[in-house]
C-alpha positions as a Markdown table, in Angstrom:
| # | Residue | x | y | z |
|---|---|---|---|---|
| 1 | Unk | 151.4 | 98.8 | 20.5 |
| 2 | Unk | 148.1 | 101.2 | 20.8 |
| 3 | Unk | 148.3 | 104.1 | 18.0 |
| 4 | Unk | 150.1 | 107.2 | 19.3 |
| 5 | Unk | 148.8 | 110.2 | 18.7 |
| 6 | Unk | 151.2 | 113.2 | 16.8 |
| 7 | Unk | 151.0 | 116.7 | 17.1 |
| 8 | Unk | 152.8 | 118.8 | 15.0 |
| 9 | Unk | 153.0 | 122.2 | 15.9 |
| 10 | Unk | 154.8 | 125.0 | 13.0 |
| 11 | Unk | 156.7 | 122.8 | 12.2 |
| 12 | Unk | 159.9 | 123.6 | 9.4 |
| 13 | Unk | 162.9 | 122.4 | 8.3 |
| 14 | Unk | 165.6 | 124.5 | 6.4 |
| 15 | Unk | 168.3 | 123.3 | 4.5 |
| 16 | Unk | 170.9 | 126.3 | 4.7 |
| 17 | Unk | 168.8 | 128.8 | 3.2 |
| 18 | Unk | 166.3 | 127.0 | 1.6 |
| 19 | Unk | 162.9 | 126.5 | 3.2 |
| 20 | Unk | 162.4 | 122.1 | 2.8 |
| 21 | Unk | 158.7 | 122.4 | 4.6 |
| 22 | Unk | 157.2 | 125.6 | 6.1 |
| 23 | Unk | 155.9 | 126.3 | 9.1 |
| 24 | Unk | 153.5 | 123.1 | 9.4 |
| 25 | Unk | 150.6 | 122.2 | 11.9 |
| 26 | Unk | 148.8 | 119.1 | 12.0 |
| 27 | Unk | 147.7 | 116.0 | 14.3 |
| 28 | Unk | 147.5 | 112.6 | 13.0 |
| 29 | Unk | 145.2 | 110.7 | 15.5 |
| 30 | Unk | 144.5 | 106.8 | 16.4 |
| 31 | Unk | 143.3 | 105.5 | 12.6 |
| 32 | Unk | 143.8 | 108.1 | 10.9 |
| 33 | Unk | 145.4 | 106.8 | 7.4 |
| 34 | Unk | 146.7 | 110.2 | 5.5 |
| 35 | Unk | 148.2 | 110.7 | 2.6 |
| 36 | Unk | 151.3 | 113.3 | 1.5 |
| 37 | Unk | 151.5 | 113.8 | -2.1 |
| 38 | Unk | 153.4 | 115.9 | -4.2 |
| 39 | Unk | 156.1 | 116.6 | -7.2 |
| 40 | Unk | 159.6 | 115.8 | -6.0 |
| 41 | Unk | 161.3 | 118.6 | -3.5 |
| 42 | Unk | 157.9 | 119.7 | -2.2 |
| 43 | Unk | 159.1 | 118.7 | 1.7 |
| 44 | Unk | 157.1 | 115.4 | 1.6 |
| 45 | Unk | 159.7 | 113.2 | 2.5 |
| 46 | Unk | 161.5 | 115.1 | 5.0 |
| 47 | Unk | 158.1 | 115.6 | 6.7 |
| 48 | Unk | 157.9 | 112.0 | 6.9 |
| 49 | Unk | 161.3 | 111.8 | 8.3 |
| 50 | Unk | 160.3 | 114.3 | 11.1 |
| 51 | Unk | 157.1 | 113.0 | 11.8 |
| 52 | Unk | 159.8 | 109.4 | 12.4 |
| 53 | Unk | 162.0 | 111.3 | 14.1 |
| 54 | Unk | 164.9 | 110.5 | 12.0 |
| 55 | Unk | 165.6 | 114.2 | 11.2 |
| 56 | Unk | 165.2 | 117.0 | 13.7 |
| 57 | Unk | 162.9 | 119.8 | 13.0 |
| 58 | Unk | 164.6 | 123.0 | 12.3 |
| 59 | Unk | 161.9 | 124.5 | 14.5 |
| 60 | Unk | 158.4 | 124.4 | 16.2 |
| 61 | Unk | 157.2 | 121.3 | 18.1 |
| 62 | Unk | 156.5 | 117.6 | 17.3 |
| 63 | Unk | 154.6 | 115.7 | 20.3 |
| 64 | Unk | 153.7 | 112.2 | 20.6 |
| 65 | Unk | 151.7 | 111.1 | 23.1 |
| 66 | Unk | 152.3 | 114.1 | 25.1 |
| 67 | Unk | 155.6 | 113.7 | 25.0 |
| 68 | Unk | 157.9 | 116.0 | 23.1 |
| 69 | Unk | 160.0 | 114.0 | 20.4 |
| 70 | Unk | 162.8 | 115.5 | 21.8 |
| 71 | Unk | 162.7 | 114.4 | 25.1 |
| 72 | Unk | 161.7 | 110.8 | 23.5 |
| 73 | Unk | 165.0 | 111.1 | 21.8 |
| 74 | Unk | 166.9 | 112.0 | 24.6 |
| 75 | Unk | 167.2 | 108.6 | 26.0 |
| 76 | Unk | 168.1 | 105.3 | 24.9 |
| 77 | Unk | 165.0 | 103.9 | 26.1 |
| 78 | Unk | 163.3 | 106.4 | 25.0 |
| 79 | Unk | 164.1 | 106.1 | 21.6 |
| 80 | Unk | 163.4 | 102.2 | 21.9 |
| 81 | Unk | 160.1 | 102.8 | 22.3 |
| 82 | Unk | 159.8 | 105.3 | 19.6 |
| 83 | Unk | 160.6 | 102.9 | 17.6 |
| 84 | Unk | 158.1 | 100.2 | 18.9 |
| 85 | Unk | 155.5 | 103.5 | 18.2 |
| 86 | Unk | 156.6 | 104.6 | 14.7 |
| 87 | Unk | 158.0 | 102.5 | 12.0 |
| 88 | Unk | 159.3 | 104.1 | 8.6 |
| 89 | Unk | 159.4 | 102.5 | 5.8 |
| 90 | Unk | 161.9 | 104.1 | 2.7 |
| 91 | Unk | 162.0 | 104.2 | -0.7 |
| 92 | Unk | 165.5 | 103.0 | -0.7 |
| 93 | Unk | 165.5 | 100.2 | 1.2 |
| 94 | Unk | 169.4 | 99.3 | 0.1 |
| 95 | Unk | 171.0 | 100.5 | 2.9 |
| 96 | Unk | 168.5 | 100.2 | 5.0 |
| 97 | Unk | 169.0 | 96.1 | 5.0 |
| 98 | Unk | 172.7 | 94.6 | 6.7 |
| 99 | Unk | 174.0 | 92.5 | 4.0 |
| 100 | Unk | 175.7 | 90.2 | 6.5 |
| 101 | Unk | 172.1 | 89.1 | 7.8 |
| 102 | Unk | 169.7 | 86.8 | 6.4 |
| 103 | Unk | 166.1 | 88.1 | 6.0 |
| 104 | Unk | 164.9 | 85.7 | 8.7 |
| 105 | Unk | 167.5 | 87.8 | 10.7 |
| 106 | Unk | 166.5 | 91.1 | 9.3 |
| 107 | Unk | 163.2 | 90.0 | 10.2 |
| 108 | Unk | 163.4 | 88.1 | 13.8 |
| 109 | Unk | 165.3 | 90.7 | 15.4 |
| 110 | Unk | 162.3 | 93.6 | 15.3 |
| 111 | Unk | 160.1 | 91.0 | 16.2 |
| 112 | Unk | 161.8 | 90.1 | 19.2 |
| 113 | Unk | 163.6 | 93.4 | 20.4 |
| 114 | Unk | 161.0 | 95.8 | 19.8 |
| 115 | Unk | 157.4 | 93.4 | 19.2 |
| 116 | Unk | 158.1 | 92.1 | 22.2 |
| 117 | Unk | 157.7 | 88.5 | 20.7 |
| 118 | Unk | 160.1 | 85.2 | 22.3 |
| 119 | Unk | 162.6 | 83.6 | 20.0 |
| 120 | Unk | 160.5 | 80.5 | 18.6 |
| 121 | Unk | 157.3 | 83.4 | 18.3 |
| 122 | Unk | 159.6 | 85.6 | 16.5 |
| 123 | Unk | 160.6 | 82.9 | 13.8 |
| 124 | Unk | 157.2 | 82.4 | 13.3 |
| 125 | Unk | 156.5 | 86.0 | 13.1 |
| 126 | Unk | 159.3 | 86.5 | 10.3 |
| 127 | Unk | 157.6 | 83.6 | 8.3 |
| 128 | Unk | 153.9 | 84.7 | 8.3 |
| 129 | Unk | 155.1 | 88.2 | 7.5 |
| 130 | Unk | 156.8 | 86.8 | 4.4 |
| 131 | Unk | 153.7 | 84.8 | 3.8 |
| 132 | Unk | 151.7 | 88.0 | 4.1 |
| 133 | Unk | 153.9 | 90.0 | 1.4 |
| 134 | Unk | 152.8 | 87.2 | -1.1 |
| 135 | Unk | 156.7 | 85.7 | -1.0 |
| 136 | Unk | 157.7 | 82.1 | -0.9 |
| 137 | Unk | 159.4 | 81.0 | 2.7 |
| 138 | Unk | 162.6 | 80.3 | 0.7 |
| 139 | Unk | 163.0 | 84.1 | 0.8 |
| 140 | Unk | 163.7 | 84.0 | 4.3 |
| 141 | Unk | 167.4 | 82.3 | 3.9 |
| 142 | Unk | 168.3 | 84.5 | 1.3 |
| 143 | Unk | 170.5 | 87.7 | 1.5 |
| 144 | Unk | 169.3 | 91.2 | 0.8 |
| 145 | Unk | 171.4 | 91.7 | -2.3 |
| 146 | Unk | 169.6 | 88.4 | -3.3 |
| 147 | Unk | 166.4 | 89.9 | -3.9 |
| 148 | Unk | 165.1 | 92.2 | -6.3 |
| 149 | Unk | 164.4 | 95.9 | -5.7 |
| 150 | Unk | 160.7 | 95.1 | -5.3 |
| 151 | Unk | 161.5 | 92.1 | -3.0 |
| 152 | Unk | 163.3 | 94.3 | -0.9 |
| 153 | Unk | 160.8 | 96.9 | -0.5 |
| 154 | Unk | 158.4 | 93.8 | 0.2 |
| 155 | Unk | 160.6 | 92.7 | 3.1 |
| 156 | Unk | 161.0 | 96.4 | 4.7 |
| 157 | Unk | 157.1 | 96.5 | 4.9 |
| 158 | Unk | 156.9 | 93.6 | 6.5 |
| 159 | Unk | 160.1 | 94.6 | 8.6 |
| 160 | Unk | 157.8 | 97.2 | 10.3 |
| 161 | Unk | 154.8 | 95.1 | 10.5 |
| 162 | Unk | 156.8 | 92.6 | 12.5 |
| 163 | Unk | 156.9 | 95.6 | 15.3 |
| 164 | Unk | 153.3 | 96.2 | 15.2 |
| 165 | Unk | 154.1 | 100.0 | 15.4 |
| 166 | Unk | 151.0 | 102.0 | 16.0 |
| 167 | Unk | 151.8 | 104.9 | 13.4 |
| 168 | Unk | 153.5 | 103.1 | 9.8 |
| 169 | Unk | 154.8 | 106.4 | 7.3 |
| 170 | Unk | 155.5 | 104.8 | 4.2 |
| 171 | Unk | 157.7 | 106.8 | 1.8 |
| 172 | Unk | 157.4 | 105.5 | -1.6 |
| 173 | Unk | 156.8 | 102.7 | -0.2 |
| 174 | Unk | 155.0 | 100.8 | -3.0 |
| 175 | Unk | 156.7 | 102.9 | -5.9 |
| 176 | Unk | 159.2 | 99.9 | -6.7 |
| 177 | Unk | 156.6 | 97.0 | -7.2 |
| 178 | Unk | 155.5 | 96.6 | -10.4 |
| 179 | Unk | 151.9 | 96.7 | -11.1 |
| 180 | Unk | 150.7 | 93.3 | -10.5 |
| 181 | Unk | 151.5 | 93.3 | -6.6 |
| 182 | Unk | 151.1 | 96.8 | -5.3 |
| 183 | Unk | 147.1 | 96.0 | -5.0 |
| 184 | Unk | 147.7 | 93.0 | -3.0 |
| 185 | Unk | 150.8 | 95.0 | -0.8 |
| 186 | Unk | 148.3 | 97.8 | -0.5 |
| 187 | Unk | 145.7 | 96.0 | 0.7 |
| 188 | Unk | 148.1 | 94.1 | 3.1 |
| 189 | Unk | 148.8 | 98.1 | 4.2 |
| 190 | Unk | 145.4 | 98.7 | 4.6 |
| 191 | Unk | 144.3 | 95.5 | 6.6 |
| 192 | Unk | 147.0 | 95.6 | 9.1 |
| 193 | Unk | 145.6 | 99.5 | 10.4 |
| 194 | Unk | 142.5 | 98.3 | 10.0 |
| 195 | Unk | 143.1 | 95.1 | 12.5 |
| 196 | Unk | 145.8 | 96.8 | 15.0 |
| 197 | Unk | 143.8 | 100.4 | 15.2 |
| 198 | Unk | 147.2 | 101.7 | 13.8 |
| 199 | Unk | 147.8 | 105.3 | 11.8 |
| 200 | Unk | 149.3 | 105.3 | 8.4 |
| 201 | Unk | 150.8 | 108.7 | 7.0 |
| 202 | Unk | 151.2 | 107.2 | 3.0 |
| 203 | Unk | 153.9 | 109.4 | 1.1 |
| 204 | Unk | 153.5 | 109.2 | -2.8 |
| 205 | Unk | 153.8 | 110.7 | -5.6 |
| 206 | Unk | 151.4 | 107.8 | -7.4 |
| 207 | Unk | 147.6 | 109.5 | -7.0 |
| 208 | Unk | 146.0 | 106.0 | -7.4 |
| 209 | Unk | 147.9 | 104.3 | -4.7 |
| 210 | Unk | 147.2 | 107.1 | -2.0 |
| 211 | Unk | 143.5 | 107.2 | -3.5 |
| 212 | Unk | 143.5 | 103.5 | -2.7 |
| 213 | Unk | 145.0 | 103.6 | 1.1 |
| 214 | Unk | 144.3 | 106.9 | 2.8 |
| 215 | Unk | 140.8 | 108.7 | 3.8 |
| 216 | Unk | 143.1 | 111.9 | 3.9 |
| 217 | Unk | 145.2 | 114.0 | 1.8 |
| 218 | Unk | 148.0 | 117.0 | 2.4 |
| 219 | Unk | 148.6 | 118.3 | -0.7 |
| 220 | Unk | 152.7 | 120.0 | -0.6 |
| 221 | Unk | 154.1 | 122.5 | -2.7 |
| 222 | Unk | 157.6 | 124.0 | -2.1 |
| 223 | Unk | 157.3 | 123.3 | 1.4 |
| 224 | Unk | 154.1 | 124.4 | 1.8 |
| 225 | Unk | 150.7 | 122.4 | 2.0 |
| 226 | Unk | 148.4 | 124.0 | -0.3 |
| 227 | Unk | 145.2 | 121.7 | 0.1 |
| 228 | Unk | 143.9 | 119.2 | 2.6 |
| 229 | Unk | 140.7 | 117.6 | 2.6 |
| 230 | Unk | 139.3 | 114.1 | 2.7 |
| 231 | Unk | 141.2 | 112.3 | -0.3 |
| 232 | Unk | 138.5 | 111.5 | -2.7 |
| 233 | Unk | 137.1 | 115.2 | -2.7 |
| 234 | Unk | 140.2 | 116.4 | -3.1 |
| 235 | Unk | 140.7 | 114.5 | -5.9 |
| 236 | Unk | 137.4 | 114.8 | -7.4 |
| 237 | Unk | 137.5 | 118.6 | -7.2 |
| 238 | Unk | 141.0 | 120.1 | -6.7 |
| 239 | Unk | 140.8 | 123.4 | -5.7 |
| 240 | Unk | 144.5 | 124.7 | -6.0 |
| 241 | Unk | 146.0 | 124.7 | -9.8 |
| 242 | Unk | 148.8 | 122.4 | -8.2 |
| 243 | Unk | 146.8 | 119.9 | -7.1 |
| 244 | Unk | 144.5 | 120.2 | -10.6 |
| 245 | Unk | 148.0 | 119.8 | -12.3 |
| 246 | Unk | 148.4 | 116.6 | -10.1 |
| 247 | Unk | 144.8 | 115.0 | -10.9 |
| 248 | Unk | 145.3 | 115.5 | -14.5 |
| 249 | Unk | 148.7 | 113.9 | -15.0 |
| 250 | Unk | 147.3 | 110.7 | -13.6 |
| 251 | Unk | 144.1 | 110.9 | -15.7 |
């Protein structure tokens, strides 16, 4: 699937009376790997949920392709496709799993419904993206509430990959590996934009990670972005005290 492009256009969402992300503009283009970071309750996540279209914008536009998200939404096949566009991946990925279903099922069924790939491809889609996530095949016959937190988040990364979505947001995506995989899942991340063309919008609260993955940064604050730049200037020089606050609980 080519990389769509998404236009955001004052963009909010309210919660009753409280303001989750303020009137919000932006365009994520073909490649463009951006990062979201934040303290918890700045609007991050529900951004990212927009931008998926698994929460509706309270107003404003969001556009992909051309194509309002609304009216994408407004069919069955047009949500289908959506889906074959944009692929989310959650922090938690409990609920997100059926616990009737093996992996290999959780796994084959993207692949073939929305990658497009036959039944005997799509086995051997669900097994190389196992491979890929650095797991052993024996994974594949297991159930969900078999594996460990990080296993879990391991197979909903590779879930979405199975779709070859052109736009992957990843929410937290990493934050439940430990240490001595999240380089290797990061750079699994990485690779697969770099290979399919594909956007990534990286959601994190870890500075290091989105240092690692994106070439672009939204800084959020109560709703608000408060800096954007290219990630390692922002970084290197913060220019608003939040994101300086930020930058020096990491050092």
């Amino acid at each position: 699937m080519s990389a769509p492009q998404v236009v955001l256009e004052g963009v909010t969402r309210r919660f009753g009376d409280r303001t989750a992300v303020a009137p919000l503009s932006m365009t994520v283009d073909a490649g463009d790997r951006i990062g979201i970071v934040g303290e918890s309750g700045s609007g991050k996540s529900t951004l990212a949920r927009m931008i998926a279209g698994l929460d509706r914008p309270s107003g404003g536009t969001i556009t992909i392709d051309g194509r309002t998200q609304t009216a994408w939404m407004s069919t069955t096949a047009g949500r289908r496709d959506l889906r074959r566009r944009i692929q989310l991946v959650a922090q938690d990925t409990t609920s997100t799993f059926d616990p009737r279903r093996t992996v290999r099922d959780a796994l084959r069924t993207p692949a073939r419904l929305l990658g497009g790939h036959s039944g005997a491809r799509a086995d051997a889609v669900a097994e190389e993206a196992v491979a890929d996530m650095g797991l052993p095949p024996a994974m594949l016959d297991r159930h969900p509430h078999e594996l460990s937190g990080g296993q879990r988040q391991r197979m909903a990364i590779a879930r979405a990959m199975v779709v070859r979505p052109g736009l992957l947001v990843c929410d937290e995506a990493v934050s439940a590996l430990d240490v001595s995989v999240q380089g290797a899942v990061l750079n699994r991340i990485v690779r697969y934009c770099r290979e399919h063309g594909a956007g990534l919008l990286f959601v994190s609260h870890g500075l290091p990670a989105t240092a690692f993955a994106t070439d672009d940064l939204l800084v959020m604050l109560h709703g608000h972005v408060v800096e954007h730049g290219r990630t390692g200037a922002v970084l290197s020089s913060p220019v608003h005290d939040h994101t300086a606050a930020l930058v020096a609980a990491h050092a």
